[in-house]
Amino acid sequence: MIDLSTNYLGLKLKNPVVVSASPLTEKLENFARLEDAGAAAIVMYSLFEEQIEAESENIDSALEYGTNSYGEATSYLPDMPKYHVGPERYLDLLHKGKASVSIPVIGSLNGSSPGGWVRYSEYMQEAGADAIELNIFDVPTDPNMTAEQLETRYCNLVRAIRKSIKLPIAVKLGPYFTSCANFARKLSEAGADGVVIFNRFYQPDFDLEEMEVVPNLVLSSPHELRLRLHWAAILYHQVETYIAITGGVHDASDVLKSMMAGAHVAMMTSALLKYGVEHIGVVLSGMEAWMTEHEYVSVKQMRGSMSMVNIENPNSFLRGNYLKMLGSYTWRDSGSALSTF
Ligand SMILES: Cc1cc2nc3c(=O)[nH]c(=O)nc-3n(C[C@H](O)[C@H](O)[C@H](O)COP(=O)(O)O)c2cc1C
C-alpha cells in the first residue's frame, strides 16, 4: 500500500496534490467536486487588496455621513463586478466551502501593503480557514525603493498578520528576489510557516493594431516547473519552511519531481482548467503506478532526494550547470537564411 500522505503548514494531507488559487473555487459546488476528484487541500481564489481598499473607502464614506456604525457598515460594500465578488461574499463562500468538505481550505489574500490585510486574515480565520496564503504580487517600479526596503515591508506585513492570527501562514512569492533563499529565511523568521514558489507574472501584451497594452492570460506550460524545482531543491534543508510548488505542475511526473526537489505539496491550476478537475485522479494513480514500479512506499521517502544537499553533484544547481547546459545544445545549420518578419 503506497503512502501518499504529506504534511504542509502543519496540516496532515492525504496526498501532495493541492488545488491552487483559481476561479475553480468561485462556485460552492466545486469544493466538493475537487475533494471527490482527490485534492488533498484547496486554496481559495484571492481576496484582492483593491477589494479591501474599496470596502474601506465605502465604510469611511458611510461613517462620514453618520448613517451607520462600523459593525453594520458591511451593508455599504460597493458593487464590484470587475473583481467578481466583494469581501463579504468571499468570507461567506469560504465558510460554506469549508463546511462542505473535510479537506483543509486555505484562504488567500493578494496584495503588497498592510491595509486591511490583518483584519481580513482574522475574518478568514473566523470563517473557518485552515491556513492563510499571502500573495505578494507586486511590481516595484519606484527606482528609489531598494530591495531591502521592499523585503522589510513584506516581512513587516507577515509579522503583523502573524501577531493577529493563530493559523499557519504561507507566502506566495515571485522568483525575482535578488537573494531568494535569504528572503525565504527572513519570511520564516517573520512568522511565515511556508513559501509557495512561484507566482507567475502575467505580463501584458502589446496590440499593434489598436496600439494598446492588453491583458493576456496564458495557462502555464510544464516547462515552467523547472524554475520551481530548481529553487525547491536549493531551499530544501537550508531554510526551515514548508515548500509548495505552483507553476507548471501538469502530470504525475511533475508532482513526483516536486517531491524529490523537496516540496511538501505540488499545486495545480492550469492543468485542471484544461483537462477538468477529474485530472487529479489521473495524476494520483500515475504517481502510485510510478512509485510501485520504482519500489517507493511513501512520498516522505522520496522528499528532497534530488535536492541540492542530497545529490552527488550540487553543481547541477549552480553555475557549473549553466556551462554544461549551453554546451549540451546541438545546433544543426539548415542553411536557410534567418527570417526577420
Ligand atoms: C484564471 C486564473 C486565476 C488565478 N487566480 C489566482 C488568484 O486569485 N490568486 C492567486 O494567488 N493565484 C491565482 N492564480 C495563479 C494560480 O494559483 C497558480 O499559481 C498559477 O496558475 C501557476 O500554477 P499552474 O501552472 O498550475 O497554473 C490564477 C491562475 C489562473 C490561470
XYZ file of C-alpha atoms in Angstrom, residues 1-317:
317
model
C 0.000 0.000 0.000
C 1.579 3.277 -1.121
C 1.511 6.127 1.375
C 0.979 9.416 -0.471
C 0.428 11.437 2.703
C 2.374 14.591 3.437
C 2.418 17.477 5.856
C 2.025 21.062 4.701
C 1.997 24.020 7.116
C 1.382 21.533 9.923
C -1.747 20.223 8.154
C -1.852 16.465 7.587
C -2.745 15.871 3.944
C -3.731 12.580 2.334
C -1.579 13.315 -0.722
C 0.551 16.186 -2.052
C -1.854 17.468 -4.730
C -3.326 20.812 -3.709
C -5.572 22.998 -5.860
C -4.015 26.463 -6.079
C -5.951 29.732 -6.076
C -8.142 29.885 -9.174
C -11.673 30.528 -10.437
C -12.410 26.865 -9.627
C -13.353 27.985 -6.113
C -15.715 30.730 -7.244
C -18.579 28.215 -7.107
C -19.547 26.484 -3.879
C -20.311 23.143 -5.546
C -16.736 22.934 -6.871
C -15.285 22.493 -3.380
C -16.880 19.041 -3.091
C -16.044 18.236 -6.730
C -12.380 18.961 -6.045
C -12.420 16.838 -2.896
C -14.130 13.964 -4.732
C -11.556 14.200 -7.513
C -8.829 13.567 -4.911
C -7.474 17.008 -3.988
C -5.772 16.981 -0.581
C -6.446 20.667 0.110
C -7.901 23.690 -1.652
C -6.580 27.236 -1.822
C -9.428 29.654 -2.475
C -9.060 32.309 -5.162
C -7.672 35.536 -3.712
C -9.321 38.390 -1.969
C -7.538 41.331 -3.519
C -6.110 44.335 -1.716
C -8.086 46.508 -4.137
C -11.325 44.919 -2.936
C -10.429 45.539 0.695
C -9.492 49.142 -0.069
C -12.751 49.685 -1.911
C -14.576 48.315 1.102
C -12.654 50.603 3.492
C -13.418 53.674 1.373
C -17.048 52.727 1.423
C -17.033 52.322 5.182
C -15.279 55.696 5.523
C -17.912 57.455 3.465
C -20.651 55.684 5.390
C -19.189 56.894 8.663
C -18.730 60.389 7.256
C -22.438 60.620 6.617
C -23.091 59.168 10.045
C -25.550 56.684 8.697
C -24.106 53.511 10.067
C -21.792 52.034 12.664
C -18.685 50.096 11.650
C -20.241 46.810 12.656
C -23.100 47.301 10.242
C -21.070 49.008 7.603
C -20.620 45.877 5.505
C -24.019 46.701 4.037
C -22.186 49.518 2.237
C -19.950 47.155 0.274
C -19.650 48.546 -3.235
C -20.680 46.797 -6.423
C -17.519 45.271 -7.757
C -18.359 43.443 -10.948
C -14.718 43.868 -12.001
C -13.477 41.706 -9.149
C -16.162 39.007 -9.307
C -17.188 39.346 -5.657
C -16.554 41.600 -2.690
C -15.019 40.655 0.670
C -18.358 39.878 2.287
C -19.264 37.200 -0.248
C -15.692 35.890 -0.188
C -15.916 35.157 3.529
C -19.358 33.612 3.115
C -18.090 31.327 0.334
C -15.031 30.401 2.387
C -17.263 29.482 5.327
C -19.682 27.435 3.240
C -16.910 25.877 1.121
C -15.071 24.753 4.238
C -18.259 23.289 5.718
C -18.900 21.312 2.510
C -15.617 19.344 2.560
C -13.409 17.507 5.018
C -10.095 18.566 3.474
C -8.302 21.778 4.529
C -9.329 25.024 2.852
C -6.785 27.830 2.666
C -7.875 31.466 2.324
C -5.846 33.711 0.033
C -5.052 37.422 0.348
C -3.455 39.119 -2.623
C -1.679 42.467 -2.357
C 1.504 44.165 -1.234
C 0.717 46.562 1.617
C -0.747 46.034 5.116
C -4.059 47.895 4.526
C -6.960 45.777 5.673
C -4.941 42.586 5.439
C -4.618 41.998 9.127
C -8.336 42.446 9.656
C -9.228 40.189 6.726
C -6.875 37.431 7.798
C -8.704 37.498 11.143
C -12.036 37.320 9.332
C -10.774 34.361 7.280
C -9.744 32.627 10.481
C -13.225 33.216 11.910
C -14.803 31.963 8.676
C -13.072 28.609 9.208
C -9.961 28.743 7.007
C -7.292 26.176 7.919
C -4.447 28.461 6.827
C -3.829 31.736 5.020
C -1.847 32.211 1.830
C -0.494 35.730 1.379
C 0.217 36.510 -2.222
C 2.684 39.360 -2.544
C 2.082 40.013 -6.211
C 3.886 43.292 -6.579
C 5.556 45.203 -9.390
C 8.062 47.583 -7.758
C 8.605 50.381 -10.277
C 9.990 53.109 -7.982
C 13.756 53.486 -8.605
C 14.122 54.909 -5.086
C 12.835 51.739 -3.465
C 15.649 49.357 -2.555
C 15.359 45.598 -2.478
C 15.947 45.676 1.267
C 13.155 48.207 1.871
C 10.810 46.066 -0.140
C 11.699 42.845 1.657
C 11.358 44.606 5.021
C 7.882 45.782 4.011
C 6.783 42.252 3.135
C 8.280 40.841 6.331
C 6.526 43.509 8.412
C 3.282 42.536 6.763
C 3.827 38.879 7.663
C 4.798 39.901 11.222
C 1.598 41.938 11.633
C -0.582 39.082 10.418
C 1.351 36.542 12.486
C 0.553 38.564 15.608
C -3.158 38.665 14.895
C -3.975 35.079 13.879
C -3.128 31.574 15.059
C -3.479 29.938 11.642
C -0.468 28.782 9.642
C 0.693 31.345 7.069
C 2.193 30.644 3.662
C 3.653 33.383 1.469
C 3.273 33.102 -2.294
C 6.138 34.998 -3.858
C 7.664 35.745 -7.215
C 11.007 34.408 -8.439
C 12.667 37.791 -8.888
C 14.140 38.377 -5.444
C 17.871 39.006 -5.636
C 18.620 36.524 -2.890
C 15.677 34.205 -2.895
C 16.945 31.801 -0.225
C 17.743 34.675 2.133
C 14.305 36.215 1.624
C 12.636 32.854 2.269
C 14.549 32.647 5.544
C 13.566 36.214 6.506
C 9.919 35.374 5.851
C 10.232 32.333 8.049
C 11.802 34.427 10.823
C 8.957 36.942 10.452
C 6.474 34.156 11.202
C 5.622 32.549 7.858
C 5.282 28.775 8.052
C 5.814 28.185 4.362
C 6.566 29.587 0.944
C 4.626 29.000 -2.256
C 7.015 29.182 -5.187
C 6.368 30.951 -7.524
C 3.824 33.471 -8.729
C 3.561 33.637 -12.499
C 3.798 37.222 -13.651
C 1.178 37.903 -16.226
C 2.900 40.488 -18.350
C 0.519 42.302 -20.678
C 0.938 42.102 -24.441
C 1.014 44.939 -26.993
C -1.765 45.120 -29.558
C -0.034 46.567 -32.624
C -3.282 47.387 -34.437
C -5.028 49.178 -31.581
C -1.764 50.486 -30.060
C -2.900 49.304 -26.661
C -1.379 47.355 -23.838
C -3.699 44.396 -23.389
C -4.039 41.739 -20.694
C -3.360 38.262 -21.995
C -3.558 35.342 -19.607
C -1.905 32.224 -20.963
C -2.143 28.980 -18.984
C 1.167 27.562 -17.808
C 3.277 25.030 -19.671
C 5.035 22.116 -17.900
C 8.371 23.729 -18.799
C 7.732 26.379 -16.127
C 8.155 23.742 -13.462
C 11.944 23.770 -13.918
C 12.418 27.123 -12.183
C 10.342 25.886 -9.208
C 12.187 22.559 -8.980
C 15.465 24.437 -9.016
C 14.545 26.668 -6.080
C 12.791 23.990 -4.050
C 15.967 21.918 -4.391
C 18.022 24.864 -3.126
C 15.696 25.779 -0.239
C 15.255 22.203 0.996
C 17.122 21.750 4.279
C 18.686 25.206 4.021
C 15.615 27.129 5.131
C 13.278 25.784 7.769
C 9.991 26.232 5.977
C 7.230 24.297 4.262
C 7.532 24.432 0.486
C 4.684 24.410 -2.029
C 5.403 24.399 -5.733
C 2.998 26.196 -8.036
C 3.560 26.720 -11.756
C 3.858 24.034 -14.406
C 2.588 21.047 -12.401
C 0.588 19.205 -15.058
C 1.006 15.455 -14.551
C 2.138 12.708 -12.153
C 5.804 13.078 -13.069
C 5.636 16.803 -12.223
C 4.333 16.021 -8.721
C 6.972 13.314 -8.225
C 9.729 15.699 -9.323
C 8.381 18.388 -6.974
C 8.587 15.961 -4.047
C 12.099 14.895 -4.984
C 13.190 18.525 -5.196
C 11.991 18.967 -1.608
C 8.473 20.377 -1.840
C 5.805 19.261 0.620
C 2.975 19.795 -1.846
C 2.522 20.448 -5.568
C -0.260 22.805 -6.561
C -2.311 22.723 -9.747
C -4.492 25.177 -11.653
C -3.767 25.323 -15.407
C -3.951 21.560 -15.915
C -7.280 21.416 -14.080
C -8.715 24.272 -16.129
C -7.519 22.496 -19.267
C -8.392 18.850 -18.534
C -11.073 19.167 -15.838
C -10.903 18.531 -12.097
C -11.020 14.733 -12.615
C -7.448 15.082 -13.867
C -6.381 14.996 -10.199
C -7.353 11.293 -10.109
C -5.222 10.605 -13.179
C -2.275 12.323 -11.514
C -2.662 10.367 -8.279
C -2.936 6.985 -9.978
C 0.018 7.896 -12.204
C 2.051 8.623 -9.074
C 1.105 5.314 -7.490
C 1.969 3.388 -10.648
C 5.384 5.030 -10.913
C 6.128 4.534 -7.221
C 5.142 0.864 -7.354
C 7.332 0.299 -10.383
C 10.271 2.022 -8.701
C 9.672 0.431 -5.290
C 8.864 3.562 -3.346
C 6.478 3.032 -0.455
C 5.835 6.652 0.524
C 6.088 10.239 -0.605
C 8.079 11.021 2.546
C 10.713 8.554 1.421
C 11.372 10.492 -1.782
C 11.120 14.048 -0.401
C 14.276 16.012 -1.084
C 16.094 13.052 -2.652
C 17.073 15.259 -5.624
C 17.663 18.414 -3.594
C 20.937 20.277 -3.556
C 22.064 18.737 -0.254
C 21.282 15.196 -1.363
C 22.584 14.881 -4.890
C 26.114 13.829 -5.635
C 26.923 16.864 -7.726
C 25.299 20.018 -6.256
C 26.947 21.945 -9.076
C 23.981 20.837 -11.194
C 22.009 23.585 -9.476
